[in-house]
Coordinates of C-alpha atoms in Angstrom, one line a residue:
Chain B
M2 CA 85.2 58.7 73.3
S3 CA 87.0 55.5 74.0
A4 CA 89.9 54.9 75.8
H5 CA 92.3 55.1 72.9
E6 CA 94.0 57.7 71.0
S7 CA 93.9 58.2 67.0
N8 CA 96.6 57.2 65.2
Y9 CA 96.0 59.6 62.6
T10 CA 99.1 61.3 61.1
P11 CA 98.5 63.6 58.3
T12 CA 101.4 62.7 55.2
S13 CA 100.6 65.8 53.1
R14 CA 101.0 69.5 53.9
V15 CA 97.3 70.4 53.2
G16 CA 96.4 67.4 55.2
K17 CA 98.3 68.8 58.0
W18 CA 97.1 72.4 57.4
F19 CA 93.5 71.0 57.4
D20 CA 94.1 68.8 60.7
E21 CA 95.1 71.7 62.5
R22 CA 91.9 73.7 61.6
L23 CA 89.2 71.1 61.5
P24 CA 90.5 67.6 62.6
I25 CA 87.4 65.8 61.0
A26 CA 90.1 63.1 59.1
R27 CA 91.3 62.4 62.6
L28 CA 88.1 61.8 64.1
M29 CA 87.0 59.6 61.4
H30 CA 90.3 57.7 61.3
G31 CA 90.0 57.4 65.3
Q32 CA 86.5 55.9 65.1
F33 CA 86.4 53.8 62.2
V34 CA 90.1 52.8 61.4
D35 CA 92.0 52.2 64.5
F36 CA 88.7 51.7 66.9
P37 CA 89.3 48.3 68.9
T38 CA 86.8 46.1 68.0
P39 CA 86.4 42.7 70.3
R40 CA 88.5 40.2 68.2
N41 CA 85.6 37.3 68.6
L42 CA 82.8 39.2 66.7
N43 CA 80.6 36.7 64.7
Y44 CA 78.5 37.4 61.6
A45 CA 75.5 38.5 63.6
W46 CA 77.7 41.7 64.4
T47 CA 77.7 42.6 60.5
F48 CA 74.2 43.8 60.6
G49 CA 75.0 47.2 62.0
G50 CA 77.0 47.9 58.9
I51 CA 74.4 46.2 56.4
L52 CA 71.9 48.7 58.2
T53 CA 73.6 51.9 57.4
F54 CA 74.1 50.5 54.1
C55 CA 70.0 49.9 53.9
L56 CA 69.7 53.5 55.2
V57 CA 71.8 55.0 52.5
A58 CA 70.3 53.0 49.9
Q59 CA 66.7 53.7 51.0
L60 CA 67.7 57.6 51.1
V61 CA 69.3 57.4 47.5
T62 CA 66.5 55.5 45.7
G63 CA 63.7 57.7 47.6
I64 CA 65.4 60.9 46.4
V65 CA 65.3 59.8 43.0
L66 CA 61.9 58.5 43.2
A67 CA 60.4 61.6 44.4
M68 CA 61.5 63.2 41.5
H69 CA 59.1 61.4 39.3
Y70 CA 56.2 60.7 42.2
Q71 CA 53.2 62.8 42.4
P72 CA 51.4 63.1 45.7
S73 CA 47.9 63.7 44.8
A74 CA 45.0 61.4 45.0
A75 CA 44.4 61.5 41.4
E76 CA 47.8 60.8 40.0
A77 CA 49.8 59.0 42.7
F78 CA 48.8 55.6 41.6
N79 CA 49.4 56.5 38.0
S80 CA 53.0 58.2 38.5
V81 CA 54.1 54.8 40.6
D82 CA 53.2 53.0 37.3
R83 CA 54.9 55.6 35.0
I84 CA 57.9 55.0 37.1
R85 CA 58.0 51.6 36.8
R86 CA 56.9 51.5 33.0
D87 CA 58.3 54.7 31.6
V88 CA 60.9 56.5 33.7
N89 CA 64.4 55.4 32.7
F90 CA 65.5 52.7 35.0
G91 CA 62.2 53.0 37.1
W92 CA 61.8 49.6 36.7
L93 CA 64.9 49.2 38.7
I94 CA 64.9 51.8 41.4
Q95 CA 61.1 51.5 42.2
P96 CA 61.5 47.8 43.5
M97 CA 64.9 48.6 45.0
H98 CA 63.4 51.0 47.2
A99 CA 60.0 48.6 47.9
V100 CA 62.0 45.7 48.4
G101 CA 64.7 47.8 50.3
A102 CA 62.2 48.5 53.2
S103 CA 61.5 45.0 53.8
M104 CA 65.3 44.1 53.7
F105 CA 65.9 47.0 56.2
F106 CA 63.7 45.5 58.5
I107 CA 64.8 42.0 58.0
A108 CA 68.2 43.6 59.0
V109 CA 67.0 45.5 61.8
Y110 CA 65.0 42.4 63.2
I111 CA 68.1 40.4 63.1
H112 CA 70.1 43.1 64.9
I113 CA 67.5 43.5 67.7
F114 CA 67.3 39.7 68.2
R115 CA 71.2 39.7 68.3
G116 CA 71.3 42.2 71.1
L117 CA 68.7 40.2 73.1
Y118 CA 70.8 37.0 72.8
Y119 CA 74.0 38.5 73.5
G120 CA 72.9 41.0 76.1
S121 CA 73.9 44.2 74.4
Y122 CA 71.4 46.2 76.3
K123 CA 73.0 45.9 79.6
A124 CA 75.0 48.4 81.2
P125 CA 76.7 50.8 79.7
R126 CA 74.8 50.4 76.9
E127 CA 71.3 51.2 77.9
V128 CA 71.4 54.3 76.2
L129 CA 72.5 53.0 73.1
W130 CA 70.0 50.2 73.1
I131 CA 67.1 53.0 73.9
L132 CA 68.2 55.0 70.7
G133 CA 68.1 51.6 68.7
V134 CA 64.2 51.4 69.9
F135 CA 63.6 55.2 68.8
I136 CA 65.2 54.2 65.5
L137 CA 62.9 51.4 65.0
L138 CA 59.9 53.6 66.0
A139 CA 60.9 56.3 63.3
M140 CA 61.6 53.2 60.9
M141 CA 58.1 52.0 61.4
A142 CA 56.4 55.3 61.1
T143 CA 58.7 56.1 58.0
A144 CA 57.6 52.5 56.2
F145 CA 54.1 53.1 57.0
M146 CA 53.9 56.5 55.5
G147 CA 56.0 55.1 52.7
Y148 CA 53.5 52.3 51.9
A149 CA 50.7 54.9 51.6
L150 CA 52.3 56.5 48.9
P151 CA 51.2 54.2 45.7
W152 CA 47.8 54.7 46.8
G153 CA 46.5 51.5 46.0
Q154 CA 43.8 49.8 48.1
M155 CA 46.1 48.1 50.6
S156 CA 47.8 51.6 50.9
F157 CA 44.4 53.6 51.4
W158 CA 42.8 50.9 53.7
G159 CA 46.1 50.5 55.7
V160 CA 45.9 54.1 56.4
T161 CA 42.6 54.0 57.3
V162 CA 42.9 51.2 59.8
I163 CA 46.3 52.5 61.5
T164 CA 45.2 56.3 61.6
N165 CA 42.1 55.2 63.4
L166 CA 43.8 53.5 66.1
F167 CA 44.0 56.7 67.5
S168 CA 40.3 57.3 67.8
A169 CA 40.7 54.4 70.7
L170 CA 41.4 57.6 72.8
D171 CA 37.6 58.4 72.7
S172 CA 36.9 56.1 75.5
I173 CA 39.5 57.9 77.7
W174 CA 38.3 61.5 76.9
A175 CA 35.2 61.6 74.5
G176 CA 36.1 63.4 71.2
L177 CA 39.8 63.3 71.8
G178 CA 40.5 60.3 69.6
T179 CA 38.2 61.9 66.7
A180 CA 39.9 65.3 66.8
I181 CA 43.3 63.7 66.5
V182 CA 42.3 61.4 63.6
E183 CA 40.6 64.3 61.7
W184 CA 43.9 66.3 62.6
L185 CA 46.0 63.5 61.2
W186 CA 43.6 63.2 57.9
G187 CA 43.1 67.0 57.2
G188 CA 39.4 66.0 56.7
Y189 CA 36.6 63.7 57.9
A190 CA 38.2 60.6 56.0
V191 CA 41.4 59.7 54.3
T192 CA 41.6 61.7 51.3
G193 CA 44.4 63.0 48.9
V194 CA 45.2 65.8 51.9
T195 CA 46.1 63.1 53.9
L196 CA 48.4 61.6 51.1
N197 CA 50.2 64.9 50.5
R198 CA 51.2 65.2 54.1
F199 CA 52.3 61.9 54.3
F200 CA 54.7 62.3 51.4
S201 CA 56.1 65.5 53.1
L202 CA 56.8 63.5 56.4
H203 CA 57.9 60.3 54.7
Y204 CA 60.7 62.7 53.2
L205 CA 61.3 64.1 56.4
L206 CA 61.5 61.1 58.6
P207 CA 64.6 59.5 57.4
F208 CA 66.9 62.5 57.9
V209 CA 65.5 62.1 61.7
I210 CA 67.0 58.5 61.5
V211 CA 70.1 59.9 60.1
G212 CA 70.3 61.8 63.4
L213 CA 69.4 59.3 65.5
V214 CA 71.6 57.0 64.0
A215 CA 74.5 59.1 64.6
L216 CA 73.6 59.4 68.2
H217 CA 73.4 55.5 68.2
I218 CA 76.9 54.9 66.8
W219 CA 78.4 57.8 69.1
A220 CA 76.8 56.0 72.0
L221 CA 78.1 52.7 70.5
H222 CA 81.8 54.1 70.3
V223 CA 81.6 55.5 74.0
A224 CA 80.8 52.0 75.4
G225 CA 82.5 50.0 72.9
Q226 CA 81.0 46.9 71.0
N227 CA 79.6 44.0 73.0
N228 CA 81.1 40.5 71.5
P229 CA 79.6 36.8 71.9
T230 CA 81.0 36.2 75.2
G231 CA 79.6 39.4 76.5
L232 CA 83.0 40.4 78.2
D233 CA 84.5 44.0 78.2
I234 CA 87.5 44.5 76.6
K235 CA 90.3 44.1 79.1
S236 CA 93.5 43.6 77.4
K237 CA 95.1 44.8 74.0
S238 CA 95.0 41.2 73.1
D239 CA 91.5 41.3 73.5
S240 CA 90.6 43.6 70.5
V241 CA 91.7 44.3 66.9
P242 CA 91.4 47.7 64.9
M243 CA 88.4 47.9 63.2
Y244 CA 90.1 48.4 59.6
P245 CA 90.8 46.0 58.1
F246 CA 89.6 43.2 60.5
A247 CA 85.9 44.3 61.4
V248 CA 85.6 46.1 58.0
A249 CA 86.5 43.0 56.0
K250 CA 84.0 41.0 58.0
D251 CA 81.2 43.4 57.7
A252 CA 82.1 43.5 53.8
V253 CA 81.4 40.0 53.5
G254 CA 78.3 40.2 55.3
L255 CA 77.0 42.9 53.4
F256 CA 77.8 41.1 50.1
A257 CA 75.8 37.8 51.2
F258 CA 72.9 40.3 52.3
L259 CA 73.1 41.8 48.7
I260 CA 72.6 38.7 47.0
V261 CA 69.5 38.2 48.7
F262 CA 68.6 41.9 48.2
A263 CA 69.2 41.6 44.6
W264 CA 67.5 38.2 44.0
F265 CA 64.2 40.2 45.4
V266 CA 64.7 43.2 43.1
L267 CA 65.7 41.7 40.0
I268 CA 63.5 38.3 40.1
M269 CA 60.5 38.8 42.3
P270 CA 60.3 42.6 43.1
D271 CA 56.4 42.5 44.0
Y272 CA 56.8 39.2 46.0
L273 CA 56.8 41.1 49.6
G274 CA 54.1 43.3 48.4
H275 CA 50.3 42.4 48.2
A276 CA 48.3 41.9 44.9
D277 CA 45.6 44.6 46.4
N278 CA 47.7 47.4 46.1
F279 CA 47.5 47.1 42.3
T280 CA 44.1 48.5 42.7
P281 CA 43.7 51.9 42.9
A282 CA 42.3 53.3 46.2
N283 CA 38.7 53.1 46.5
A284 CA 36.9 54.8 49.4
L285 CA 33.7 52.5 49.2
V286 CA 35.2 49.2 49.1
T287 CA 37.2 47.9 51.9
P288 CA 39.4 44.6 50.4
P289 CA 37.9 41.4 52.3
H290 CA 41.1 40.9 53.9
I291 CA 43.5 43.8 54.8
V292 CA 47.0 43.0 56.2
P293 CA 49.9 45.1 56.7
E294 CA 53.4 44.6 55.2
W295 CA 55.0 41.5 56.5
Y296 CA 57.3 43.3 58.8
F297 CA 54.2 44.8 61.1
L298 CA 52.3 41.4 60.9
P299 CA 53.6 40.4 64.5
F300 CA 52.1 43.7 66.1
Y301 CA 48.9 43.4 63.8
A302 CA 48.4 39.9 65.5
I303 CA 48.8 41.5 68.7
L304 CA 46.4 44.5 67.9
R305 CA 43.9 42.0 66.7
A306 CA 44.6 39.5 69.9
V307 CA 42.9 42.1 72.3
P308 CA 39.0 42.0 72.2
S309 CA 38.9 45.4 73.2
K310 CA 39.7 48.6 70.5
L311 CA 41.5 50.6 73.4
G312 CA 43.2 47.4 75.1
G313 CA 44.5 46.2 71.4
V314 CA 45.8 49.6 70.7
V315 CA 47.7 49.6 74.0
A316 CA 49.1 46.2 73.6
M317 CA 50.5 47.0 70.3
F318 CA 52.3 49.9 71.3
A319 CA 53.2 48.2 74.4
A320 CA 54.6 45.5 72.4
V321 CA 57.5 48.2 70.7
L322 CA 57.9 50.1 74.0
I323 CA 58.5 47.2 76.4
L324 CA 61.9 47.3 74.5
V325 CA 62.8 50.5 76.0
F326 CA 62.7 48.8 79.6
V327 CA 64.5 45.9 78.8
P328 CA 67.8 47.0 80.4
W329 CA 66.2 46.9 83.6
L330 CA 63.9 44.0 83.4
D331 CA 66.7 41.8 82.8
T332 CA 68.0 41.1 86.3
S333 CA 70.8 38.7 85.0
R334 CA 74.6 39.8 85.6
V335 CA 75.6 37.7 82.8
R336 CA 75.3 39.2 79.2
S337 CA 75.5 36.7 76.6
A338 CA 73.0 34.1 76.2
K339 CA 75.8 31.5 75.6
Y340 CA 76.5 31.2 79.3
R341 CA 72.5 31.2 80.3
P342 CA 71.0 27.8 79.9
Y343 CA 67.5 28.8 80.9
Y344 CA 67.6 32.4 78.9
K345 CA 68.9 30.8 75.9
I346 CA 65.7 28.5 75.8
A347 CA 63.3 31.4 76.6
F348 CA 65.1 33.7 74.0
W349 CA 64.3 30.8 71.2
F350 CA 60.9 30.3 72.3
F351 CA 60.4 34.2 72.1
V352 CA 62.1 33.9 68.6
F353 CA 59.3 31.4 67.7
T354 CA 56.5 33.6 69.4
C355 CA 57.6 36.4 67.2
V356 CA 57.6 34.5 63.8
A357 CA 54.3 32.7 65.0
L358 CA 52.6 35.9 65.8
G359 CA 53.7 37.0 62.1
W360 CA 52.0 33.9 60.5
L361 CA 48.8 34.4 62.7
G362 CA 48.8 38.3 61.9
S363 CA 48.4 37.4 58.1
K364 CA 45.6 35.2 58.8
P365 CA 41.8 36.2 58.9
A366 CA 40.3 37.3 62.2
E367 CA 38.7 34.1 63.1
Q368 CA 39.3 30.6 65.1
P369 CA 41.5 29.1 65.7
Y370 CA 43.8 32.0 64.6
V371 CA 42.4 34.4 67.5
F372 CA 43.1 32.0 70.0
W373 CA 46.6 31.2 69.2
S374 CA 47.4 35.0 68.5
Q375 CA 46.1 35.6 72.2
F376 CA 48.2 32.6 73.5
F377 CA 51.3 34.2 71.7
T378 CA 50.5 37.7 72.8
I379 CA 50.6 36.5 76.0
A380 CA 53.8 34.6 75.6
Y381 CA 55.4 37.7 73.7
F382 CA 54.8 39.6 76.8
A383 CA 55.9 36.9 79.5
F384 CA 59.2 37.1 77.9
F385 CA 60.1 40.4 79.1
L386 CA 57.8 40.7 82.3
I387 CA 58.4 37.1 83.5
A388 CA 61.3 35.2 81.9
M389 CA 63.7 38.2 81.9
P390 CA 63.6 39.2 85.4
V391 CA 63.1 35.9 86.9
L392 CA 65.4 33.8 85.0
G393 CA 68.3 36.2 85.9
L394 CA 67.6 35.7 89.7
I395 CA 67.2 31.6 89.6
E396 CA 69.7 30.9 86.9
T397 CA 73.1 29.5 87.5
P398 CA 75.2 30.6 84.6
R399 CA 78.0 28.7 82.9
P400 CA 81.4 29.4 83.8
L401 CA 82.8 32.7 81.9
P402 CA 85.9 32.6 80.0
R403 CA 88.4 35.2 81.9
S404 CA 88.9 37.3 78.8
I405 CA 87.7 37.6 75.3
T406 CA 91.3 36.2 74.2
E407 CA 90.9 33.0 76.4
S408 CA 87.4 32.3 74.8
V409 CA 89.6 32.4 71.4
L410 CA 92.7 31.0 72.1
G411 CA 91.8 28.7 75.2
R412 CA 93.2 29.0 78.8
V413 CA 96.8 30.0 78.9
T414 CA 98.8 27.1 80.7
G415 CA 102.3 27.3 81.9
G416 CA 102.9 30.6 80.0
V417 CA 102.8 28.9 76.6
A418 CA 99.6 30.0 74.5
P419 CA 98.4 27.4 72.2
V420 CA 98.2 29.6 68.8
P421 CA 95.9 28.4 66.2
A422 CA 97.1 28.4 62.7
G423 CA 96.4 31.8 61.2
A424 CA 96.7 33.7 64.6
A425 CA 100.3 34.8 64.2
A426 CA 99.1 36.5 61.1
A427 CA 97.6 39.3 62.8
P428 CA 99.4 42.4 62.5
E429 CA 100.5 42.9 66.4
K430 CA 100.5 46.7 66.0
R431 CA 98.5 46.8 69.5
Chain H
M8 CA 71.9 78.4 103.1
A9 CA 68.1 77.8 103.3
S10 CA 67.4 80.5 105.9
T11 CA 69.0 83.1 104.2
A12 CA 66.6 83.1 101.1
E13 CA 67.2 86.4 99.0
E14 CA 64.3 88.7 98.3
P15 CA 63.4 88.4 94.5
N16 CA 65.3 91.4 92.9
R17 CA 64.8 93.2 89.5
R18 CA 66.9 90.8 87.8
D19 CA 64.8 87.8 88.6
F20 CA 61.7 89.4 88.0
L21 CA 63.1 90.5 84.4
V22 CA 64.4 86.5 83.8
I23 CA 61.0 85.2 84.9
A24 CA 58.8 87.5 83.0
G25 CA 61.1 87.3 79.8
N26 CA 60.9 83.8 79.9
A27 CA 57.1 83.5 80.2
F28 CA 56.9 86.0 77.4
A29 CA 59.3 83.7 75.2
A30 CA 57.1 80.7 76.1
V31 CA 53.8 82.2 75.4
G32 CA 55.3 83.6 72.0
G33 CA 56.7 80.1 71.1
A34 CA 53.5 78.6 71.5
I35 CA 51.5 81.2 69.5
V36 CA 54.1 80.7 66.6
L37 CA 53.6 76.9 67.0
W38 CA 49.8 77.0 66.8
P39 CA 49.7 77.8 63.2
F40 CA 52.0 75.0 62.3
I41 CA 49.8 72.6 64.1
A42 CA 46.3 74.1 63.1
Q43 CA 47.3 73.9 59.6
M44 CA 46.7 70.3 59.6
N45 CA 43.3 70.1 60.8
P46 CA 40.2 70.1 58.2
D47 CA 40.2 73.4 56.0
S48 CA 37.3 75.0 55.5
G49 CA 36.6 73.3 52.2
A50 CA 36.3 70.0 54.1
Q51 CA 34.3 71.5 56.7
A52 CA 31.8 73.0 54.3
L53 CA 28.8 70.7 55.7
A54 CA 27.8 69.5 52.2
S55 CA 24.3 68.3 52.3
V56 CA 23.1 65.3 49.9
E57 CA 19.6 64.7 48.9
L58 CA 18.5 61.4 47.9
D59 CA 15.1 59.5 46.3
L60 CA 14.6 56.4 48.1
A61 CA 11.8 55.2 46.3
P62 CA 13.9 52.7 43.7
V63 CA 15.3 50.9 47.1
K64 CA 12.7 48.2 47.4
E65 CA 12.2 46.1 50.6
G66 CA 15.1 44.1 51.3
Q67 CA 17.5 46.2 49.3
A68 CA 20.4 48.5 50.2
I69 CA 22.2 51.4 48.6
T70 CA 25.4 53.2 49.5
A71 CA 25.6 57.1 49.2
M72 CA 28.4 59.2 49.6
W73 CA 28.3 62.1 52.3
R74 CA 31.2 64.3 53.5
G75 CA 33.5 61.8 51.9
K76 CA 32.0 58.9 53.9
P77 CA 29.7 56.0 52.4
I78 CA 26.2 56.0 54.0
F79 CA 24.5 52.5 54.2
I80 CA 20.5 53.0 53.5
R81 CA 18.7 49.6 54.1
N82 CA 14.9 49.3 53.4
R83 CA 14.4 46.4 55.9
T84 CA 12.3 43.6 55.9
K85 CA 9.4 42.9 58.4
A86 CA 11.4 40.2 59.6
E87 CA 14.6 42.2 60.1
I88 CA 12.6 45.1 61.8
E89 CA 10.9 42.8 64.1
Q90 CA 14.2 41.1 65.1
A91 CA 15.9 44.6 66.0
K92 CA 12.9 45.6 67.9
T93 CA 12.7 42.5 70.0
V94 CA 16.4 42.7 71.0
D95 CA 16.7 43.1 75.1
L96 CA 18.7 46.3 75.3
A97 CA 20.5 44.7 78.2
V98 CA 22.7 42.4 75.8
L99 CA 23.7 45.4 73.6
V100 CA 27.4 46.5 74.3
D101 CA 27.0 50.0 73.4
N102 CA 23.3 51.0 74.6
S103 CA 23.6 54.6 73.2
A104 CA 21.4 55.8 70.3
R105 CA 24.5 57.1 68.6
N106 CA 22.2 59.1 66.6
M107 CA 23.5 62.6 65.6
A108 CA 20.2 64.1 66.0
L109 CA 19.5 62.9 69.4
P110 CA 21.6 63.0 72.9
E111 CA 24.4 60.5 73.6
S112 CA 22.1 59.4 76.3
D113 CA 19.4 58.0 74.6
P114 CA 19.1 54.3 74.5
A115 CA 19.8 52.0 71.5
T116 CA 16.3 51.3 70.8
D117 CA 15.4 50.7 67.2
A118 CA 13.0 53.6 67.1
N119 CA 15.8 56.0 68.3
R120 CA 17.8 54.8 65.4
T121 CA 15.3 55.4 62.8
K122 CA 12.6 57.9 62.0
A123 CA 9.3 57.7 63.0
G124 CA 6.8 56.6 60.0
H125 CA 10.0 55.3 58.0
E126 CA 11.1 52.6 60.2
N127 CA 11.7 50.5 57.4
F128 CA 14.5 52.6 56.4
L129 CA 17.9 52.3 58.3
I130 CA 20.4 55.0 57.3
L131 CA 23.9 54.7 59.0
I132 CA 27.3 55.9 58.5
G133 CA 28.9 52.7 57.0
I134 CA 32.4 52.8 58.8
C135 CA 33.0 50.5 61.4
T136 CA 33.5 51.9 64.5
H137 CA 36.6 49.8 65.2
L138 CA 39.0 51.1 62.8
G139 CA 37.3 52.3 59.9
C140 CA 36.9 49.7 57.3
I141 CA 33.6 49.4 55.4
P142 CA 31.6 46.7 56.5
K143 CA 30.1 44.0 54.2
G144 CA 26.4 43.6 54.1
Q145 CA 25.0 45.9 51.6
A146 CA 25.7 43.8 48.1
I147 CA 23.8 40.8 47.5
G148 CA 25.9 37.6 48.6
D149 CA 28.0 39.4 51.3
S150 CA 28.0 38.0 54.5
R151 CA 25.7 39.8 57.2
G152 CA 27.4 38.6 60.1
D153 CA 25.8 36.7 63.0
Y154 CA 23.1 38.9 63.6
G155 CA 21.6 39.8 59.9
G156 CA 23.2 43.4 59.7
W157 CA 26.7 44.0 58.5
F158 CA 29.9 42.2 59.4
C159 CA 33.2 43.8 58.9
P160 CA 35.9 41.3 57.5
C161 CA 39.0 43.5 58.9
H162 CA 38.7 42.5 62.4
G163 CA 35.4 40.4 62.6
S164 CA 32.8 42.7 64.1
H165 CA 29.2 41.9 63.7
Y166 CA 26.5 44.3 63.4
D167 CA 22.6 43.8 63.9
T168 CA 19.7 44.9 61.7
A169 CA 19.7 47.9 63.7
G170 CA 23.6 48.5 62.9
R171 CA 24.4 47.8 66.7
I172 CA 27.7 46.4 67.6
R173 CA 26.5 42.8 69.0
K174 CA 30.1 40.7 68.6
G175 CA 33.7 41.6 67.9
P176 CA 36.2 44.4 68.9
A177 CA 34.3 47.4 67.4
P178 CA 33.4 49.7 70.5
R179 CA 30.3 51.3 69.4
N180 CA 27.2 51.4 67.2
L181 CA 27.4 52.3 63.9
E182 CA 26.6 55.9 63.7
V183 CA 23.2 57.4 62.1
P184 CA 23.8 60.6 60.5
P185 CA 21.8 64.1 60.8
Y186 CA 19.2 63.3 58.2
T187 CA 15.5 64.5 57.5
F188 CA 12.7 63.5 55.2
V189 CA 12.0 66.0 52.9
G190 CA 9.5 64.1 51.0
D191 CA 7.5 60.7 51.3
T192 CA 10.7 58.8 50.0
K193 CA 13.4 61.8 49.7
I194 CA 15.7 62.4 52.3
K195 CA 18.5 65.2 52.8
I196 CA 21.4 64.2 54.7
G197 CA 23.4 66.6 56.8

């Protein structure tokens, strides 16, 4: 892994005996205690830890819910109701899981935007970034199948609409799309058979995510963390050990995040959901206005913006998959947007584009929403396909500090470093 | 190096043959695990439904179920039939009859989408060909879209009085299920 040695020294005889046989404590100490983290990380860097918390929380609450949930068309809706009303603490655990999915996506989107702003996808972090895109895809699949489980109207019609996306393949090869859709459904329409398999896969996929996250963290600990300057760690004074510095900062970020989380769970548990999902699934009535959960709305807007079935489906999947190519689309040599005046503007316009698409995705498919969906769909892809490659070539970056230390302490003049208050308190065991 | 290509020996043969058998064996073991997800024989059993259309008066519509799918049955008014017949086929988005009883190359005329002698009854699978929503237009007071047939509220597809797609993202006309008239007013779907 990274160019540093674990300072682990077993203190007890048992610890020493164990370390010689399975040095797992040494590994953990090296990667999560001594690990050098850039000294200038800001709060945007706490979302990795927050996401780890989200994943564990979803696993724990999900395993509990699976003890009470019944994945059948006849009983699914009632069993969720029973969990919320009768099961001990079900009123708490069910919203923790449902709200938890939304919180997971809030955190992951901030995490992705942070990566885009500070150029965390650039060499040598391409594999780390691509693993992240795979995690996002796995999260989307898991969330989609999880939303099916309460078997309300939105569950049912969400599954119908999204699985039908694959029928667009019929226009490439007649019958292929239909065959795939019927294979996914296990019938000729969405039924309890479909619900049953979605439950099985919804239980499986989080463990796939755990595996991908392990690889993501491994890749992170090979390349080391990026930081707001985008500079590499060059000297010992550029970094601090992960514990207690980064861990303490992560804890502050996590607690702030948990306040928002708890507020939703305890005060407005169903705010992020949709009222139609409190009506049991009915195969004969489509709700007048189908919308996915908020975290899928930007992609839903892109799907609806393209006036062709196959084109819409392709655009929607491309909107996620284009992230894979970002390390090569961005031609700039400077990582951080802090030193890239034009990219910074493009980035914030891109953030606005995503929010606008999200809002438009919640609106019915009529004018003027369709026009603006099309406008922002073009803007979305233009950010990746035009702004990223072109700005890297024409932009003159601002002067970069010579090191991370200099960005924090200012330029060292005449051998006397201006030491800000508090800096001397850092233990100099570097 | 390239000029001294060795003759394949017994070991090369065994490695290739062994790997080939392992690959075929792997595919054979994999198949049941993929195929188990396809519709089972219970779902495949082509249930047929018989219906009496006598109570469906002119201008009325009912929805039946067949193979888990909604079937739209509309007793069209004279004006609606006239409207469907006079459409220039060149303006249609999908010029295929989409009638399971007819070949796909047949044009989407009104006659090809109904049964001779019962042109007033239009019988369709009520699933939008875009992403599978149930279009509006069956109940009184529903929006029937710009062409007087059905309107899918999910993504804004408009169907005309012969169930043909006219506007919106849906790629195909509403499907006509296989059915026969078994009496003057009785039909059998499937």
